[in-house]
PDB file of C-alpha atoms in Angstrom:
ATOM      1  CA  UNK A   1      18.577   3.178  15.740  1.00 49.00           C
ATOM      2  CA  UNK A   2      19.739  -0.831  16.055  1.00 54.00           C
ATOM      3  CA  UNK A   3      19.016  -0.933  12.177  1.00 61.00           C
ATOM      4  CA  UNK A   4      20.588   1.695  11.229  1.00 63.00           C
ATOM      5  CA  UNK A   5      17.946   3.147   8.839  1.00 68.00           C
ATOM      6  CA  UNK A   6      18.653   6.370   7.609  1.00 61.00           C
ATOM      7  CA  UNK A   7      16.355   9.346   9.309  1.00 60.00           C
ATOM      8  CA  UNK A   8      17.134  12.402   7.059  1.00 61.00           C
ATOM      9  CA  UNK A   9      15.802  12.975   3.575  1.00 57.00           C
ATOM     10  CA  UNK A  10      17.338  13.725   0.743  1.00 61.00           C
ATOM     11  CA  UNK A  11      20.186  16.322   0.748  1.00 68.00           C
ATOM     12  CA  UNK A  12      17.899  19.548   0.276  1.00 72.00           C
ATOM     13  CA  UNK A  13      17.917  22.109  -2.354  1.00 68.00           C
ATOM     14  CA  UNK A  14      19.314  25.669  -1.538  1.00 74.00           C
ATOM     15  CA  UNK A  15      16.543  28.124  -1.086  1.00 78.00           C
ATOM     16  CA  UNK A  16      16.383  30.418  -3.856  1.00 76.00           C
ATOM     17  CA  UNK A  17      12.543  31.918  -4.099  1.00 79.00           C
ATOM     18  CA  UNK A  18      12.625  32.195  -7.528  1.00 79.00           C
ATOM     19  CA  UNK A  19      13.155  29.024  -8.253  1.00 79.00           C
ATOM     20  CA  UNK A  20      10.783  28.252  -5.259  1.00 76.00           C
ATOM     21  CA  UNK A  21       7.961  30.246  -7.535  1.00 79.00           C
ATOM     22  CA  UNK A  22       8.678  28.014 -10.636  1.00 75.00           C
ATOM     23  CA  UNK A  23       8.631  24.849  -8.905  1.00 74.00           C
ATOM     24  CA  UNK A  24       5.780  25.278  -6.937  1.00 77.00           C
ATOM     25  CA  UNK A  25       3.288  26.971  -9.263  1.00 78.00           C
ATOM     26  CA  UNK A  26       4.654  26.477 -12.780  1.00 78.00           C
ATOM     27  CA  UNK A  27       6.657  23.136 -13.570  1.00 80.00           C
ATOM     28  CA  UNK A  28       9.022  20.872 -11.458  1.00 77.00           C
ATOM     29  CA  UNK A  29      10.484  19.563 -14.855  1.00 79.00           C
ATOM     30  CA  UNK A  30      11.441  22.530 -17.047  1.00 80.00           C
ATOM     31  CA  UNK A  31      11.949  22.152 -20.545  1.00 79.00           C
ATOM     32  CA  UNK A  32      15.424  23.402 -22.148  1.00 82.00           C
ATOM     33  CA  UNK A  33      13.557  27.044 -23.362  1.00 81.00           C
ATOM     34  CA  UNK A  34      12.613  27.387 -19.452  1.00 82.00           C
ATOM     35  CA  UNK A  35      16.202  26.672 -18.130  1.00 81.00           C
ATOM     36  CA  UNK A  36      18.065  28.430 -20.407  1.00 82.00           C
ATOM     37  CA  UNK A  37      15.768  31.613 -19.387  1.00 83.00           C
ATOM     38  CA  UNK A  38      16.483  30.862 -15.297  1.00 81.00           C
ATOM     39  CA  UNK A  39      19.989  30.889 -16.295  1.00 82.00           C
ATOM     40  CA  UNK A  40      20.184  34.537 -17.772  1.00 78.00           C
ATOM     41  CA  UNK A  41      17.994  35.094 -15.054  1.00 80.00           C
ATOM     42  CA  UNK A  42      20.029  33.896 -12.243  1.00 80.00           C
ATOM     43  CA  UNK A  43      23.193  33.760 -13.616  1.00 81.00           C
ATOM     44  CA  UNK A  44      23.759  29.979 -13.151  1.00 84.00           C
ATOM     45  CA  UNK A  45      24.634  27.711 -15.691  1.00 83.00           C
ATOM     46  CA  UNK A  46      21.924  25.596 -17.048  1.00 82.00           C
ATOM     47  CA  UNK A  47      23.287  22.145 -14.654  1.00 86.00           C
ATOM     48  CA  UNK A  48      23.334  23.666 -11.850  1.00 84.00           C
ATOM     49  CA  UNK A  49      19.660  24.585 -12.201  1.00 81.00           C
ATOM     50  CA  UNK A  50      18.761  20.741 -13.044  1.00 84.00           C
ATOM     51  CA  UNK A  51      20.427  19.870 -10.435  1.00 83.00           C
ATOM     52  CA  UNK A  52      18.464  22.151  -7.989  1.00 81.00           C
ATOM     53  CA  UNK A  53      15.248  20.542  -9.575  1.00 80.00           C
ATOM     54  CA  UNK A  54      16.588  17.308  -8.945  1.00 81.00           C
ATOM     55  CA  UNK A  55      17.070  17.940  -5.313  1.00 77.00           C
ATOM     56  CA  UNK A  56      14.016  19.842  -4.841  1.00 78.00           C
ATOM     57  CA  UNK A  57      12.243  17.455  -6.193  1.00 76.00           C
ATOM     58  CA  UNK A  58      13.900  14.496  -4.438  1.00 73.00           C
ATOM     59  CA  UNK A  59      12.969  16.914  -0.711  1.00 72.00           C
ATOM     60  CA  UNK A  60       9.426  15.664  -1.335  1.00 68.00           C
ATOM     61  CA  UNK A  61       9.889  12.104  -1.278  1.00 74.00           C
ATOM     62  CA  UNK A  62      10.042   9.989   2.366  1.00 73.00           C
ATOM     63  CA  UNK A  63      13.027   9.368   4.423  1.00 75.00           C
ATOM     64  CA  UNK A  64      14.124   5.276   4.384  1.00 81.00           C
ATOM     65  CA  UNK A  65      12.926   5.631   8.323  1.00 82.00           C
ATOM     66  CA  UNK A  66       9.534   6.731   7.193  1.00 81.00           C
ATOM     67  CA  UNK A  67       8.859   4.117   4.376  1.00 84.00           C
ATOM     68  CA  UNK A  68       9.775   1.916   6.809  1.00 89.00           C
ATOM     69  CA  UNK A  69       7.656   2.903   9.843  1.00 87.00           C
ATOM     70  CA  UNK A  70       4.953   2.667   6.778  1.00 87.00           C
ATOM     71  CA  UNK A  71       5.568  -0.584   5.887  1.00 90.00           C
ATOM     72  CA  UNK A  72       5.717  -1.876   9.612  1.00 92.00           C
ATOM     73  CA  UNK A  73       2.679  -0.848  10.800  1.00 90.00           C
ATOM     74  CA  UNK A  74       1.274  -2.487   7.447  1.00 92.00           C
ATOM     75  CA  UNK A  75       2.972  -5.579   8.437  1.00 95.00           C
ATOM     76  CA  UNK A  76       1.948  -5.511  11.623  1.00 95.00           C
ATOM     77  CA  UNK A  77      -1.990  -4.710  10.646  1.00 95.00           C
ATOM     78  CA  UNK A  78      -1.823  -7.478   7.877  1.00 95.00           C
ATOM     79  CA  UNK A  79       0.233 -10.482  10.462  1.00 96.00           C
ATOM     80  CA  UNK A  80      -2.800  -9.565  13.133  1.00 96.00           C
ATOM     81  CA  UNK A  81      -5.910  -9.956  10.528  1.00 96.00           C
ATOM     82  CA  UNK A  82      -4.258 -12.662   8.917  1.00 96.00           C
ATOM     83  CA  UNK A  83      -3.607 -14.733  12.228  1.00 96.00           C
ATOM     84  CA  UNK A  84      -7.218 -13.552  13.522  1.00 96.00           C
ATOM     85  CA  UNK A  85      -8.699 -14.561  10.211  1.00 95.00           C
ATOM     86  CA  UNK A  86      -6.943 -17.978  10.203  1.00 95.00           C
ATOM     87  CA  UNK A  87      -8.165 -18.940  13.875  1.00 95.00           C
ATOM     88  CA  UNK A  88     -11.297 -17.522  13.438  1.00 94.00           C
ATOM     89  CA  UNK A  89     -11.778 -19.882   9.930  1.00 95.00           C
ATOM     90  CA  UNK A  90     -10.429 -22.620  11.682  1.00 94.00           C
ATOM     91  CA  UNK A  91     -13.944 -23.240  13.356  1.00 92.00           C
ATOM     92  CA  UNK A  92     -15.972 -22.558  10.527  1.00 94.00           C
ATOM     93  CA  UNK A  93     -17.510 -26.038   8.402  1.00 93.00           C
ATOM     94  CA  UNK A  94     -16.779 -23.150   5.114  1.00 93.00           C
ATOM     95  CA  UNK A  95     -12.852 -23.219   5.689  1.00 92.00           C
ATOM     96  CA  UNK A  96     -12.696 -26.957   3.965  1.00 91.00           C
ATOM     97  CA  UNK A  97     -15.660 -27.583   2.408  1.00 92.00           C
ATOM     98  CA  UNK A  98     -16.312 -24.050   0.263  1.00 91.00           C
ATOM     99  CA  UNK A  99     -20.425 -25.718  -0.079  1.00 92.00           C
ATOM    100  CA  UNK A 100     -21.261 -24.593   3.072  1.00 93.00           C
ATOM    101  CA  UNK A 101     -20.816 -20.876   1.884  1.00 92.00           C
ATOM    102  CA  UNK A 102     -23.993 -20.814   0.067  1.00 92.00           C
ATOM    103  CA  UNK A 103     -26.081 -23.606   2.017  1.00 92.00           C
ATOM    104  CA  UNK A 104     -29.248 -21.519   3.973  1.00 90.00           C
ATOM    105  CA  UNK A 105     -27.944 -18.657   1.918  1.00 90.00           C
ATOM    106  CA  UNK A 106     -29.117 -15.786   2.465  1.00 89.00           C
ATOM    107  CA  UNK A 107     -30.297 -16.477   5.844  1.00 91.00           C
ATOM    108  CA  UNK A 108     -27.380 -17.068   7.525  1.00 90.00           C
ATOM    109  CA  UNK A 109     -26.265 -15.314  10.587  1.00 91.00           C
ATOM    110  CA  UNK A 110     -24.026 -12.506  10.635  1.00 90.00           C
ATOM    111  CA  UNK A 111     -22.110 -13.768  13.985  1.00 92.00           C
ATOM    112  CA  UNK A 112     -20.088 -11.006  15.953  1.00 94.00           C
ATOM    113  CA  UNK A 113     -16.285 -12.229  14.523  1.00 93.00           C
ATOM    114  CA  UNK A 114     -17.565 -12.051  11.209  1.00 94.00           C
ATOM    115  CA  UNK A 115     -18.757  -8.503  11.965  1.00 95.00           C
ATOM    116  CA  UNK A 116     -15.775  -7.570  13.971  1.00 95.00           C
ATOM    117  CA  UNK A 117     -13.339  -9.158  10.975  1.00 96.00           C
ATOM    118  CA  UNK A 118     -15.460  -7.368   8.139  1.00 96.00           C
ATOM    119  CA  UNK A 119     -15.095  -3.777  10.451  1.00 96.00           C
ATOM    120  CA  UNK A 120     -11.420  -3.946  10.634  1.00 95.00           C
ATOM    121  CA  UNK A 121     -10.801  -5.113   7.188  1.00 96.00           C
ATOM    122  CA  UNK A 122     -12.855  -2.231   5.631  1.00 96.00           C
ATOM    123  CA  UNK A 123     -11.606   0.530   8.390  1.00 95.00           C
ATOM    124  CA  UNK A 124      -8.206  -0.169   7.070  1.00 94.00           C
ATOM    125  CA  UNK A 125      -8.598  -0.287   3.247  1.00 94.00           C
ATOM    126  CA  UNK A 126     -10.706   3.691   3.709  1.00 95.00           C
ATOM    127  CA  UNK A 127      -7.874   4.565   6.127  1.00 92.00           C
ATOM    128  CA  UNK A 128      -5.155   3.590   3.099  1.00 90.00           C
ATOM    129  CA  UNK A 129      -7.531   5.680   0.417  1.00 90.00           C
ATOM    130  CA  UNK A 130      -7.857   8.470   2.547  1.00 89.00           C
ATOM    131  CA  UNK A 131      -4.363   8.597   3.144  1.00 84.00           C
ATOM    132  CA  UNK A 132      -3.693   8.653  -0.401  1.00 80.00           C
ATOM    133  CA  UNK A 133      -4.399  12.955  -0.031  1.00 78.00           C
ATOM    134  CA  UNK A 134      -2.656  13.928   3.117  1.00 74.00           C
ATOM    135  CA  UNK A 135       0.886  11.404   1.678  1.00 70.00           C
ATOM    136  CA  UNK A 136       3.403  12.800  -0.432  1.00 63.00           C
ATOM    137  CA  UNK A 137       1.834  11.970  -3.923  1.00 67.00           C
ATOM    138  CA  UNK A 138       3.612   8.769  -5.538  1.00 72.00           C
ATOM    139  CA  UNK A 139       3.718   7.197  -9.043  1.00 74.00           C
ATOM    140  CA  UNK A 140       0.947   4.844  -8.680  1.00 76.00           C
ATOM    141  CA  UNK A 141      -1.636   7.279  -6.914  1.00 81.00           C
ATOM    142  CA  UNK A 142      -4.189   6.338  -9.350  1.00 86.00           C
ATOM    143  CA  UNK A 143      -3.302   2.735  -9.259  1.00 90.00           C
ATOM    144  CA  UNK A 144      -3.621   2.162  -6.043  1.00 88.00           C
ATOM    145  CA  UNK A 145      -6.256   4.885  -5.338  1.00 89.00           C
ATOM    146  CA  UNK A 146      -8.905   2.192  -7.258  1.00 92.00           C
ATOM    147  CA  UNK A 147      -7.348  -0.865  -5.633  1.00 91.00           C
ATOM    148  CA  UNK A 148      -8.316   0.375  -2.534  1.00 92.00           C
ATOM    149  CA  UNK A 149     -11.602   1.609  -4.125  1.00 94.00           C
ATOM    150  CA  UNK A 150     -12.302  -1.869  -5.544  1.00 94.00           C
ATOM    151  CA  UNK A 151     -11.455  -3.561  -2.307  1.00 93.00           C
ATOM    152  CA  UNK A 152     -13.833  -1.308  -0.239  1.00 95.00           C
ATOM    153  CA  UNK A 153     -16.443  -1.635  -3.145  1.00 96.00           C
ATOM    154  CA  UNK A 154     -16.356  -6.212  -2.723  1.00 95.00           C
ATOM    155  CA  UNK A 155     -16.189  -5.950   1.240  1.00 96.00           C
ATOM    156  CA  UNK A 156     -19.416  -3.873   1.014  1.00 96.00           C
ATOM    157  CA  UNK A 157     -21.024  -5.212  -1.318  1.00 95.00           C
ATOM    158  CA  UNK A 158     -20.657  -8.810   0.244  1.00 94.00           C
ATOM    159  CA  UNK A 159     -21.370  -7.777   3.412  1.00 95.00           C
ATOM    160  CA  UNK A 160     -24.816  -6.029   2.602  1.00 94.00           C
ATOM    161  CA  UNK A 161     -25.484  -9.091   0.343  1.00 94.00           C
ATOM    162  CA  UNK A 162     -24.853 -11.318   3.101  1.00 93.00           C
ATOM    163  CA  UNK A 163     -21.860 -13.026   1.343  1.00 94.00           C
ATOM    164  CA  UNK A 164     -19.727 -13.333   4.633  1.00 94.00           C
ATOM    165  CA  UNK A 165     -18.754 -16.407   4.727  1.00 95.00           C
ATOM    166  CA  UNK A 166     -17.571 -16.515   1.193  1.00 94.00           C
ATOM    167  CA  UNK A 167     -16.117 -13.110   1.798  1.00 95.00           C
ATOM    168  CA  UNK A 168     -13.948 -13.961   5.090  1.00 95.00           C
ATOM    169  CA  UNK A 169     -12.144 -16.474   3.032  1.00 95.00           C
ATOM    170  CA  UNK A 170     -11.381 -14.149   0.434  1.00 95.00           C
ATOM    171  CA  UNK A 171      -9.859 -11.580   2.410  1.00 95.00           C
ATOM    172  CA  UNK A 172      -8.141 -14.233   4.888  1.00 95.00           C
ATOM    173  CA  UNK A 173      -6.297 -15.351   1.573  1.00 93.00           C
ATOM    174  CA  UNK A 174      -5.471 -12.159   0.087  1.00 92.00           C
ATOM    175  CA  UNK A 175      -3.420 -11.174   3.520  1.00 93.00           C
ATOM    176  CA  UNK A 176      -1.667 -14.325   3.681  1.00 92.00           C
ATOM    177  CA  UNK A 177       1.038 -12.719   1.010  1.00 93.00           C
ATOM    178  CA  UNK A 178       0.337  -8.878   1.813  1.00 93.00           C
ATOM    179  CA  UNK A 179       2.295 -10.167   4.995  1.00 94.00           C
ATOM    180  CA  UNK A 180       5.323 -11.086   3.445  1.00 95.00           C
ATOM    181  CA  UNK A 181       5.682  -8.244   0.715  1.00 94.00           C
ATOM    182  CA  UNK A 182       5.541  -5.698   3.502  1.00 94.00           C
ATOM    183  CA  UNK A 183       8.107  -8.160   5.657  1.00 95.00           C
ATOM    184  CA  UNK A 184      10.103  -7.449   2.514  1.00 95.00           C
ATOM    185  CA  UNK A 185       9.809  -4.136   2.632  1.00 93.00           C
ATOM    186  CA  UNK A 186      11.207  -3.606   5.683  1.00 92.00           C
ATOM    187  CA  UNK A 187      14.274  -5.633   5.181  1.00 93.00           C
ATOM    188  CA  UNK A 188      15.155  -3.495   1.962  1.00 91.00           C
ATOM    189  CA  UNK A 189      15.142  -0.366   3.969  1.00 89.00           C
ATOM    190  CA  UNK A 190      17.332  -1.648   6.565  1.00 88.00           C
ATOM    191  CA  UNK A 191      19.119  -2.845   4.205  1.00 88.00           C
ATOM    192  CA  UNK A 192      18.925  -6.487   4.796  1.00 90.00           C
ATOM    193  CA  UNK A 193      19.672  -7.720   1.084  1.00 91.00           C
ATOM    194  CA  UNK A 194      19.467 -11.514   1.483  1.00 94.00           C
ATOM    195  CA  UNK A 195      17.054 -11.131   4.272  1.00 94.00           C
ATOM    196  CA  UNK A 196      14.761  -9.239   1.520  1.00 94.00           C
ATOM    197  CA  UNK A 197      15.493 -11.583  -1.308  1.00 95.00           C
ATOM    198  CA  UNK A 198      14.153 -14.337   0.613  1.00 96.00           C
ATOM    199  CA  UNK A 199      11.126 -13.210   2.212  1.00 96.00           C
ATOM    200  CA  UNK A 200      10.376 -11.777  -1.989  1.00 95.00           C
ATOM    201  CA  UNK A 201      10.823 -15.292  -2.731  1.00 96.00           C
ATOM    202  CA  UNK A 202       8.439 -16.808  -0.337  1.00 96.00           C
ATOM    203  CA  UNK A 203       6.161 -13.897  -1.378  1.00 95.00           C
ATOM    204  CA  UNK A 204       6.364 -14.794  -5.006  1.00 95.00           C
ATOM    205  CA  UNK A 205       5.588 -18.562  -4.232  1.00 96.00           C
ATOM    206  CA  UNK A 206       2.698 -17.740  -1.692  1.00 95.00           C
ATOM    207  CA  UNK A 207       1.040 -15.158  -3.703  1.00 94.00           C
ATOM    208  CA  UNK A 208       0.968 -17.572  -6.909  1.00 94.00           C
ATOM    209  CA  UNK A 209      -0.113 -20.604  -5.171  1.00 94.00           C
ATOM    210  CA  UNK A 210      -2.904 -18.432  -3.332  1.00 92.00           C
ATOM    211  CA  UNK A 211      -4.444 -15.857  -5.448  1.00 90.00           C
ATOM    212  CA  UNK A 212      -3.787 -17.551  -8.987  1.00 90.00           C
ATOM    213  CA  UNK A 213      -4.284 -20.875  -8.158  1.00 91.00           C
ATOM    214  CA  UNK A 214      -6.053 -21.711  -4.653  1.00 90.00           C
ATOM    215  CA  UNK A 215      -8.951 -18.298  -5.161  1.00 89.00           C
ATOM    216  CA  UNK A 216     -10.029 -19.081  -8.524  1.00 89.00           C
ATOM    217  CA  UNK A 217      -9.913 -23.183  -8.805  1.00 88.00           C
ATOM    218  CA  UNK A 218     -11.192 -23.675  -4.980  1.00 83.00           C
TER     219      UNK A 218
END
């Protein structure tokens, strides 16, 4: 691969089933009592059965190439809303004046963008909590297991309240960043540092301006 991302996981663990049986259905972080009986069990000393741990443990996490194939079809999902979002709002009288959200409201016509913008935006965010069950399980599972909960939750509930327009603006300004931290992403894992630093930067800087300062004052 051009970027030279690294394919393999971390360096596996040496199969030993009884170790296997602890890991799997008993701990995978055994207290001192625990290791000092695998070692009278096994006879191994007590760091080489951390270390074993460690690696099994490390064998469940994604390869670089596979955070990053995660990250770029992200990226690639958030640039295409984003840019559909921004040239679909570009017609709209709501873009500059935020009045026209509520004028005739509720009786204000669900037109087919605005249907086919609300579709994709919710099919991803229930495709991301979902996934959250078949992934290897990460740190922030419950974290990000209600973010995309409360995400799914507002596009519903401002779609069946007929709060569109209000709504597209929302989620056009909450992928304008979401671009850039997954951008970021990417250039970590191929190792890009200055590449990554940058594109952090502009990340930092957009996601202020936008989501601290633009979404609640306008």
């Amino acid at each position: 691969m051009g970027l030279k991302i690294q394919a393999n996981g971390p360096q596996k663990a040496q199969p030993n089933a009884i170790l296997e049986k602890v890991f799997t259905a008993i701990t995978k972080h055994p207290d001192e009592k625990r290791l000092e009986g695998l070692s009278k069990q096994l006879d191994w000393d007590v760091r080489t059965i951390q270390r074993w741990f460690r690696q099994r443990r490390n064998q469940e996490k994604p390869s670089t190439l596979a955070r990053f194939c995660e990250s770029m079809w992200r990226f690639t999902f958030y640039l295409y809303i984003f840019t559909y979002g921004v040239r679909f709002l570009k017609k709209t009288p709501w873009l500059w004046n935020t009045k026209e959200c509520w004028y005739n409201y509720p009786y204000q016509p669900l037109t087919v963008d605005i249907h086919y913008y609300y579709i994709l935006e919710l099919s991803f965010y229930l495709s991301l909590l979902f996934s959250r069950f078949t992934d290897i399980r990460r740190k922030d599972f419950l974290i990000m297991f209600l973010h995309h909960v409360a995400a799914i939750s507002l596009i519903v509930f401002s779609y069946v309240n007929n709060m569109a327009r209000v709504g597209t603006l929302v989620m056009c300004l909450h992928d304008a960043a979401d671009v850039l931290i997954e951008a970021a992403k990417m250039a970590n894992y191929a190792k890009c540092q200055i590449l990554c630093n940058l594109l952090f930067a502009m990340f930092s800087i957009l996601f202020i301006t936008s989501r601290l300062g633009v979404y609640p004052i306008w």
